[in-house]
XYZ file of N, CA and C in Angstrom:
669
model
N 72.357 45.715 78.392
C 71.515 46.816 78.838
C 70.201 46.303 79.379
N 69.633 45.306 78.743
C 68.387 44.734 79.193
C 68.580 43.251 79.483
N 67.618 42.666 80.179
C 67.637 41.234 80.429
C 67.149 40.489 79.214
N 66.715 39.280 79.419
C 66.220 38.462 78.318
C 64.994 39.100 77.705
N 64.854 39.077 76.364
C 63.687 39.671 75.728
C 62.417 38.938 76.119
N 61.323 39.683 76.156
C 60.031 39.088 76.476
C 59.476 38.430 75.214
N 59.250 37.152 75.237
C 58.729 36.471 74.065
C 57.203 36.434 74.143
N 56.637 37.629 73.990
C 55.179 37.766 73.981
C 54.805 38.583 72.768
N 53.628 38.340 72.247
C 53.168 39.107 71.106
C 52.832 40.526 71.528
N 53.182 41.488 70.674
C 52.822 42.853 70.956
C 51.301 42.962 71.047
N 50.771 43.566 72.121
C 49.311 43.640 72.253
C 48.704 44.556 71.202
N 47.793 44.012 70.410
C 47.094 44.828 69.421
C 46.110 45.750 70.126
N 45.525 45.287 71.199
C 44.579 46.076 71.973
C 44.954 45.950 73.438
N 45.207 47.067 74.081
C 45.573 47.057 75.488
C 44.980 48.294 76.141
N 44.508 48.147 77.370
C 43.998 49.266 78.158
C 44.998 49.554 79.263
N 45.366 50.820 79.413
C 46.326 51.234 80.433
C 45.594 52.103 81.444
N 45.567 51.668 82.687
C 44.796 52.367 83.714
C 45.701 53.020 84.741
N 45.405 54.273 85.051
C 46.123 55.008 86.069
C 45.178 55.522 87.127
N 45.649 56.488 87.896
C 44.841 57.032 88.976
C 43.714 57.911 88.447
N 44.010 58.760 87.463
C 42.999 59.688 86.953
C 42.747 59.541 85.461
N 43.498 58.664 84.821
C 43.413 58.503 83.369
C 43.313 57.024 83.017
N 42.514 56.718 82.022
C 42.512 55.374 81.446
C 42.692 55.529 79.940
N 43.717 54.882 79.416
C 43.954 54.874 77.973
C 43.285 53.637 77.400
N 42.277 53.872 76.583
C 41.472 52.793 76.011
C 41.792 52.639 74.535
N 41.703 51.429 73.993
C 41.955 51.246 72.560
C 41.073 52.183 71.735
N 41.697 52.931 70.833
C 40.947 53.843 69.979
C 40.004 53.045 69.093
N 38.772 53.527 68.957
C 37.797 52.819 68.126
C 36.775 53.800 67.578
N 36.032 53.342 66.585
C 34.978 54.181 65.999
C 33.843 54.437 66.986
N 33.781 53.645 68.052
C 32.698 53.794 69.021
C 32.772 55.115 69.782
N 33.953 55.750 69.817
C 34.083 56.997 70.582
C 34.175 58.221 69.675
N 33.785 58.091 68.430
C 33.873 59.204 67.486
C 33.167 60.447 68.014
N 31.925 60.314 68.446
C 31.163 61.476 68.900
C 31.810 62.122 70.118
N 32.347 61.306 71.025
C 33.038 61.841 72.199
C 34.286 62.617 71.777
N 35.020 62.096 70.801
C 36.217 62.773 70.324
C 35.880 64.095 69.647
N 34.821 64.096 68.854
C 34.406 65.336 68.186
C 34.035 66.394 69.221
N 33.294 65.994 70.248
C 32.914 66.935 71.306
C 34.147 67.481 72.012
N 35.104 66.604 72.307
C 36.328 67.032 72.985
C 37.133 68.000 72.118
N 37.230 67.685 70.825
C 38.047 68.488 69.916
C 37.470 69.870 69.666
N 36.201 70.046 69.926
C 35.550 71.318 69.611
C 35.214 72.160 70.838
N 35.770 71.810 71.996
C 35.555 72.649 73.181
C 36.115 74.053 72.970
N 37.358 74.114 72.518
C 38.009 75.402 72.246
C 39.159 75.153 71.294
N 38.922 75.381 70.015
C 39.921 75.033 69.010
C 41.066 76.047 68.936
N 40.963 77.138 69.662
C 42.058 78.109 69.664
C 43.302 77.555 70.333
N 43.154 76.448 71.073
C 44.306 75.848 71.770
C 45.135 74.959 70.835
N 44.711 74.796 69.583
C 45.390 73.883 68.663
C 46.184 74.618 67.583
N 46.805 75.731 67.948
C 47.529 76.527 66.959
C 48.619 75.727 66.256
N 49.290 74.826 66.993
C 50.403 74.070 66.422
C 50.123 72.576 66.371
N 48.872 72.196 66.586
C 48.509 70.780 66.614
C 47.362 70.535 65.650
N 47.521 69.556 64.774
C 46.466 69.244 63.813
C 45.465 68.290 64.473
N 44.257 68.792 64.710
C 43.214 68.020 65.394
C 41.963 68.007 64.521
N 41.413 66.822 64.218
C 40.195 66.757 63.396
C 39.070 67.564 64.037
N 38.250 68.196 63.200
C 37.172 69.046 63.715
C 35.820 68.341 63.651
N 35.304 68.162 62.439
C 33.987 67.565 62.272
C 34.006 66.049 62.348
N 32.814 65.479 62.277
C 32.687 64.034 62.409
C 33.381 63.289 61.266
N 33.231 63.796 60.050
C 33.841 63.122 58.898
C 35.364 63.089 59.030
N 35.953 64.214 59.450
C 37.395 64.259 59.651
C 37.829 63.288 60.747
N 37.022 63.221 61.808
C 37.392 62.358 62.923
C 37.306 60.882 62.534
N 36.310 60.525 61.744
C 36.204 59.143 61.277
C 37.434 58.773 60.457
N 37.850 59.663 59.551
C 39.039 59.394 58.733
C 40.282 59.262 59.599
N 40.377 60.110 60.606
C 41.511 60.095 61.531
C 41.591 58.759 62.273
N 40.466 58.295 62.805
C 40.442 57.042 63.555
C 40.696 55.860 62.626
N 40.081 55.862 61.456
C 40.277 54.756 60.519
C 41.738 54.644 60.092
N 42.393 55.772 59.879
C 43.813 55.746 59.503
C 44.664 55.187 60.643
N 44.326 55.567 61.876
C 45.060 55.053 63.035
C 44.877 53.548 63.174
N 43.664 53.074 62.955
C 43.389 51.647 63.072
C 44.075 50.850 61.959
N 44.206 51.453 60.780
C 44.917 50.789 59.689
C 46.392 50.617 60.037
N 46.989 51.651 60.655
C 48.377 51.536 61.095
C 48.523 50.474 62.181
N 47.536 50.429 63.071
C 47.576 49.431 64.131
C 47.522 48.017 63.551
N 46.694 47.828 62.534
C 46.560 46.505 61.925
C 47.869 46.042 61.295
N 48.722 46.999 60.907
C 50.033 46.668 60.333
C 51.110 46.524 61.404
N 50.735 46.728 62.676
C 51.714 46.650 63.750
C 52.606 47.855 63.850
N 52.155 49.004 63.296
C 52.987 50.200 63.272
C 52.618 51.208 64.348
N 51.481 51.051 65.003
C 51.117 51.978 66.064
C 50.120 51.328 67.015
N 50.014 51.898 68.201
C 49.017 51.482 69.185
C 48.295 52.760 69.629
N 47.137 53.050 69.045
C 46.436 54.304 69.350
C 45.453 54.162 70.507
N 45.311 55.252 71.260
C 44.448 55.251 72.430
C 43.487 56.439 72.412
N 42.316 56.220 73.002
C 41.447 57.314 73.422
C 41.757 57.569 74.888
N 41.814 58.840 75.268
C 42.151 59.206 76.644
C 40.863 59.483 77.411
N 40.602 58.677 78.425
C 39.423 58.900 79.276
C 39.875 59.502 80.608
N 39.315 60.645 80.923
C 39.607 61.329 82.177
C 38.631 60.801 83.214
N 39.129 60.046 84.162
C 38.257 59.368 85.118
C 37.535 60.348 86.036
N 38.092 61.532 86.229
C 37.458 62.554 87.057
C 36.078 62.929 86.531
N 35.932 62.903 85.202
C 34.660 63.262 84.572
C 34.026 62.101 83.822
N 34.753 60.975 83.710
C 34.329 59.816 82.924
C 34.018 60.210 81.484
N 34.842 61.108 80.942
C 34.681 61.538 79.547
C 35.945 61.236 78.763
N 35.776 60.912 77.476
C 36.909 60.831 76.562
C 37.301 62.271 76.225
N 38.560 62.611 76.512
C 38.982 64.005 76.374
C 40.131 64.180 75.388
N 40.420 63.161 74.580
C 41.480 63.300 73.600
C 41.998 61.967 73.119
N 43.137 62.023 72.466
C 43.729 60.812 71.888
C 45.244 60.926 71.891
N 45.902 59.789 71.814
C 47.357 59.731 71.748
C 47.742 58.371 71.191
N 49.013 58.166 70.906
C 49.404 56.828 70.432
C 50.905 56.593 70.546
N 51.246 55.342 70.679
C 52.607 54.863 70.462
C 52.696 54.542 68.977
N 53.671 55.097 68.289
C 53.663 55.052 66.831
C 55.090 54.897 66.291
N 55.156 54.778 64.949
C 56.454 54.569 64.292
C 57.211 53.414 64.943
N 56.479 52.348 65.259
C 57.095 51.196 65.899
C 58.069 50.523 64.933
N 59.263 50.261 65.423
C 60.265 49.560 64.623
C 60.670 48.281 65.343
N 60.934 47.245 64.547
C 61.257 45.924 65.081
C 62.641 45.537 64.573
N 63.578 45.434 65.485
C 64.953 45.184 65.086
C 65.355 43.728 65.194
N 64.442 42.874 65.668
C 64.760 41.453 65.739
C 64.729 40.849 64.338
N 65.455 39.782 64.148
C 65.404 39.067 62.876
C 66.318 39.677 61.833
N 66.306 39.118 60.618
C 67.211 39.587 59.561
C 66.824 40.980 59.076
N 67.822 41.706 58.571
C 67.587 43.036 58.006
C 66.787 42.885 56.713
N 65.796 43.764 56.488
C 65.032 43.683 55.237
C 65.911 44.046 54.041
N 65.656 43.400 52.948
C 66.415 43.686 51.718
C 65.491 43.554 50.526
N 65.512 44.483 49.573
C 66.395 45.649 49.527
C 66.001 46.715 50.541
N 66.876 47.708 50.768
C 66.569 48.782 51.723
C 65.236 49.442 51.377
N 64.448 49.739 52.397
C 63.141 50.348 52.177
C 62.009 49.357 52.145
N 62.331 48.068 52.024
C 61.308 47.045 52.041
C 60.699 46.945 53.434
N 59.375 46.886 53.488
C 58.710 46.775 54.779
C 58.911 45.361 55.315
N 59.585 45.287 56.453
C 59.875 43.978 57.019
C 58.680 43.438 57.781
N 58.705 42.164 58.066
C 57.642 41.552 58.857
C 57.670 42.106 60.273
N 56.508 42.234 60.866
C 56.411 42.738 62.226
C 56.925 41.694 63.199
N 57.748 42.126 64.145
C 58.303 41.214 65.125
C 57.376 41.017 66.309
N 57.913 40.468 67.374
C 57.095 40.193 68.549
C 56.848 41.443 69.378
N 57.900 42.204 69.658
C 57.748 43.446 70.410
C 58.588 44.532 69.740
N 58.156 45.779 69.821
C 58.916 46.863 69.192
C 60.264 47.069 69.874
N 61.213 47.590 69.096
C 62.530 47.919 69.624
C 62.646 49.405 69.952
N 61.966 50.245 69.178
C 61.891 51.685 69.443
C 60.490 52.147 69.066
N 60.099 53.318 69.580
C 58.774 53.852 69.285
C 58.765 55.353 69.502
N 57.774 56.001 68.915
C 57.490 57.408 69.182
C 56.216 57.497 70.009
N 56.075 58.567 70.753
C 54.787 58.945 71.324
C 54.356 60.204 70.594
N 53.172 60.174 70.011
C 52.732 61.326 69.239
C 51.242 61.339 69.001
N 50.817 62.255 68.114
C 49.406 62.474 67.811
C 48.604 62.702 69.099
N 49.219 63.392 70.056
C 48.537 63.642 71.322
C 47.789 64.967 71.262
N 46.531 64.932 71.592
C 45.753 66.170 71.734
C 44.713 65.979 72.827
N 44.350 67.085 73.477
C 43.407 67.047 74.578
C 42.356 68.127 74.417
N 41.168 67.859 74.917
C 40.137 68.885 75.021
C 40.673 70.028 75.872
N 40.199 71.232 75.621
C 40.682 72.395 76.367
C 40.517 72.209 77.867
N 39.409 71.577 78.281
C 39.137 71.414 79.718
C 40.104 70.460 80.403
N 40.788 69.620 79.635
C 41.720 68.648 80.211
C 43.168 69.117 80.160
N 43.420 70.213 79.481
C 44.784 70.720 79.364
C 45.219 71.357 80.683
N 46.457 71.102 81.074
C 46.989 71.663 82.299
C 46.471 71.009 83.569
N 45.882 69.823 83.443
C 45.277 69.151 84.595
C 46.091 67.957 85.098
N 47.132 67.584 84.387
C 47.889 66.376 84.717
C 47.496 65.173 83.876
N 46.436 65.332 83.059
C 45.993 64.231 82.200
C 47.090 63.843 81.216
N 47.722 64.834 80.611
C 48.778 64.544 79.641
C 49.959 63.841 80.314
N 50.345 64.327 81.488
C 51.496 63.750 82.190
C 51.250 62.289 82.539
N 50.062 61.979 83.068
C 49.793 60.592 83.440
C 49.652 59.708 82.205
N 49.100 60.253 81.130
C 48.996 59.486 79.888
C 50.381 59.102 79.386
N 51.304 60.057 79.413
C 52.673 59.773 78.985
C 53.310 58.727 79.899
N 53.079 58.843 81.199
C 53.640 57.890 82.160
C 53.167 56.473 81.858
N 51.889 56.310 81.550
C 51.341 54.983 81.264
C 51.954 54.390 79.996
N 52.106 55.215 78.965
C 52.685 54.715 77.718
C 54.175 54.432 77.854
N 54.883 55.301 78.558
C 56.307 55.062 78.782
C 56.526 53.789 79.594
N 55.673 53.549 80.577
C 55.793 52.335 81.392
C 55.593 51.089 80.538
N 54.589 51.112 79.666
C 54.361 49.985 78.766
C 55.579 49.766 77.865
N 56.065 50.850 77.282
C 57.153 50.734 76.315
C 58.449 50.233 76.957
N 58.822 50.798 78.096
C 60.107 50.451 78.701
C 60.050 49.194 79.566
N 58.924 48.944 80.203
C 58.869 47.836 81.157
C 58.303 46.549 80.569
N 57.385 46.662 79.615
C 56.826 45.461 78.986
C 57.534 45.155 77.661
N 57.650 46.157 76.809
C 58.311 45.942 75.528
C 59.830 45.997 75.654
N 60.335 46.715 76.648
C 61.776 46.935 76.831
C 62.407 47.605 75.605
N 61.806 48.687 75.170
C 62.334 49.410 74.012
C 63.653 50.078 74.366
N 64.427 50.377 73.339
C 65.709 51.057 73.517
C 65.535 52.571 73.568
N 64.492 53.079 72.888
C 64.326 54.536 72.803
C 62.866 54.893 72.576
N 62.438 55.967 73.219
C 61.168 56.612 72.895
C 61.484 58.000 72.350
N 60.865 58.352 71.234
C 61.043 59.669 70.623
C 59.769 60.486 70.806
N 59.953 61.767 71.138
C 58.835 62.709 71.223
C 59.208 63.932 70.403
N 58.247 64.489 69.683
C 58.531 65.614 68.792
C 57.508 66.723 69.002
N 57.917 67.957 68.675
C 57.000 69.089 68.764
C 57.436 70.164 67.779
N 56.461 70.891 67.264
C 56.748 72.093 66.487
C 57.658 72.968 67.356
N 58.742 73.460 66.787
C 59.712 74.206 67.583
C 59.084 75.449 68.208
N 58.005 75.964 67.619
C 57.331 77.144 68.160
C 56.376 76.818 69.295
N 56.085 75.535 69.470
C 55.087 75.128 70.455
C 55.738 75.032 71.838
N 55.900 76.169 72.476
C 56.604 76.213 73.752
C 55.877 75.413 74.829
N 54.554 75.350 74.748
C 53.786 74.609 75.753
C 54.078 73.108 75.668
N 54.028 72.550 74.449
C 54.304 71.126 74.281
C 55.761 70.811 74.596
N 56.667 71.697 74.196
C 58.080 71.452 74.460
C 58.366 71.467 75.963
N 57.727 72.377 76.677
C 57.923 72.418 78.132
C 57.406 71.141 78.784
N 56.278 70.620 78.284
C 55.717 69.384 78.836
C 56.637 68.200 78.570
N 57.234 68.153 77.377
C 58.165 67.066 77.039
C 59.420 67.160 77.900
N 59.940 68.375 78.052
C 61.142 68.564 78.851
C 60.886 68.243 80.323
N 59.660 68.506 80.798
C 59.316 68.202 82.186
C 59.314 66.702 82.452
N 59.151 65.901 81.388
C 59.235 64.450 81.547
C 60.661 63.999 81.838
N 61.624 64.815 81.447
C 63.026 64.430 81.566
C 63.616 63.983 80.246
N 62.922 64.275 79.135
C 63.410 63.888 77.810
C 64.593 64.770 77.400
N 65.480 64.193 76.615
C 66.689 64.870 76.141
C 66.432 65.484 74.771
N 66.801 66.748 74.594
C 66.675 67.395 73.292
C 67.796 66.906 72.384
N 67.435 66.173 71.354
C 68.425 65.659 70.407
C 68.818 66.715 69.379
N 67.891 67.628 69.081
C 68.181 68.669 68.114
C 66.923 69.150 67.428
N 67.095 70.132 66.559
C 65.980 70.699 65.798
C 66.202 70.400 64.323
N 65.231 69.765 63.725
C 65.300 69.466 62.286
C 64.576 70.579 61.547
N 65.308 71.303 60.733
C 64.749 72.450 60.038
C 63.916 72.020 58.841
N 62.875 72.817 58.563
C 61.974 72.520 57.442
C 61.596 71.042 57.434
N 61.098 70.584 58.573
C 60.875 69.149 58.773
C 59.576 68.661 58.153
N 58.526 69.463 58.237
C 57.231 69.000 57.743
C 56.286 70.188 57.610
N 55.105 69.901 57.120
C 54.066 70.913 57.030
C 53.424 71.081 58.400
N 53.354 72.313 58.875
C 52.802 72.570 60.191
C 51.287 72.601 60.188
N 50.705 72.577 61.385
C 49.246 72.617 61.517
C 48.666 73.914 60.969
N 49.487 74.973 60.926
C 49.027 76.261 60.387
C 49.405 76.422 58.919
N 49.742 75.311 58.262
C 50.072 75.279 56.834
C 51.371 76.014 56.485
N 52.226 76.244 57.473
C 53.561 76.746 57.194
C 54.523 75.563 57.185
N 55.752 75.803 56.775
C 56.784 74.771 56.856
C 57.400 74.864 58.247
N 57.301 73.799 59.006
C 57.715 73.874 60.410
C 59.072 73.236 60.655
N 59.769 73.790 61.641
C 60.946 73.150 62.206
C 60.453 72.297 63.374
N 61.077 71.137 63.575
C 60.624 70.205 64.612
C 61.730 69.928 65.619
N 61.380 70.067 66.906
C 62.304 69.717 67.987
C 62.141 68.232 68.295
N 63.239 67.502 68.252
C 63.245 66.062 68.513
C 63.815 65.793 69.908
N 63.066 65.009 70.689
C 63.487 64.629 72.033
C 63.512 63.104 72.133
N 64.267 62.594 73.097
C 64.292 61.146 73.299
C 64.487 60.805 74.772
N 64.033 59.617 75.122
C 64.320 58.986 76.405
C 64.861 57.603 76.084
N 66.008 57.233 76.642
C 66.618 55.932 76.383
C 66.320 54.960 77.518
N 66.429 53.683 77.216
C 66.145 52.656 78.205
C 66.858 52.862 79.531
N 68.196 53.105 79.534
C 68.910 53.281 80.803
C 68.465 54.527 81.570
N 67.827 55.478 80.882
C 67.386 56.707 81.541
C 66.014 56.557 82.194
N 65.279 55.502 81.839
C 63.914 55.351 82.300
C 63.775 55.307 83.823
N 64.628 54.600 84.585
C 64.432 54.583 86.040
C 64.409 55.978 86.666
N 65.294 56.859 86.222
C 65.326 58.222 86.759
C 64.091 58.993 86.302
N 63.729 58.839 85.035
C 62.532 59.508 84.519
C 61.291 59.008 85.258
N 61.232 57.699 85.472
C 60.097 57.125 86.183
C 59.977 57.683 87.600
N 61.101 57.763 88.287
C 61.092 58.283 89.654
C 60.589 59.727 89.685
N 61.038 60.525 88.716
C 60.615 61.917 88.646
C 59.114 62.017 88.365
N 58.634 61.201 87.440
C 57.215 61.239 87.108
C 56.352 60.762 88.263
N 56.803 59.719 88.940
C 56.047 59.222 90.098
C 55.908 60.316 91.152
N 56.983 61.075 91.371
C 56.938 62.160 92.349
C 55.961 63.250 91.907
N 55.989 63.583 90.638
C 55.108 64.644 90.140
C 53.653 64.199 90.124
N 53.432 62.905 89.941
C 52.061 62.378 89.932
C 51.563 62.017 91.326
N 52.455 62.104 92.317
C 52.066 61.773 93.680
C 51.911 60.289 93.899
N 52.656 59.493 93.118
C 52.609 58.047 93.265
C 53.705 57.593 94.209
N 53.392 56.649 95.081
C 54.372 56.125 96.023
C 54.857 54.782 95.515
N 56.145 54.701 95.246
C 56.730 53.447 94.765
C 56.801 52.427 95.901
N 56.497 51.166 95.589
C 56.598 50.118 96.592
C 58.053 49.920 96.993
N 58.282 49.682 98.266
C 59.650 49.510 98.759
C 60.197 48.171 98.291
């Protein structure tokens, strides 16, 4: 399915630049920007858990950085180049490494490999002013490109509260496949028990997904 694996270390810190979006390594330096973005209009976060005050945001960023230090996620701050403002956050997460021997006993945390084999895209939220602008679409494109073209992952998973029709429509517009709905999956942002819609994009599907995204983003592929 893929060529020879890339024998490079997974980047702990990487910046992904696009036409209107730059994904920068998440850090405590952008806490105030994130708080401002998160509080533009909190009514848009009915199904998304987004930190509100500064203390919550610090805890949120510190937890993300702790996961990154373990090689389990790569979190980003989303900078909208149109305004040169940080307008949200997202991450590649739940990174799994299938190279090397199987961990034993089952459940034992294995050593981190060189590059992930599968990943999720999640913890995505945007300031109200950046929603519906294409920022989310380009952010996803940049992360998918990194995952499939540099890491050569086998699968990307995306999830949404089954009631969140807006997020589900955005995921489906990427070309992701609905794998199914897991009932009573987790605690929802509104403190109810939520059902979660699971979507995926597989490695062999990426060229078609990429072509579709390039067209929607107005990008011209080199001949």
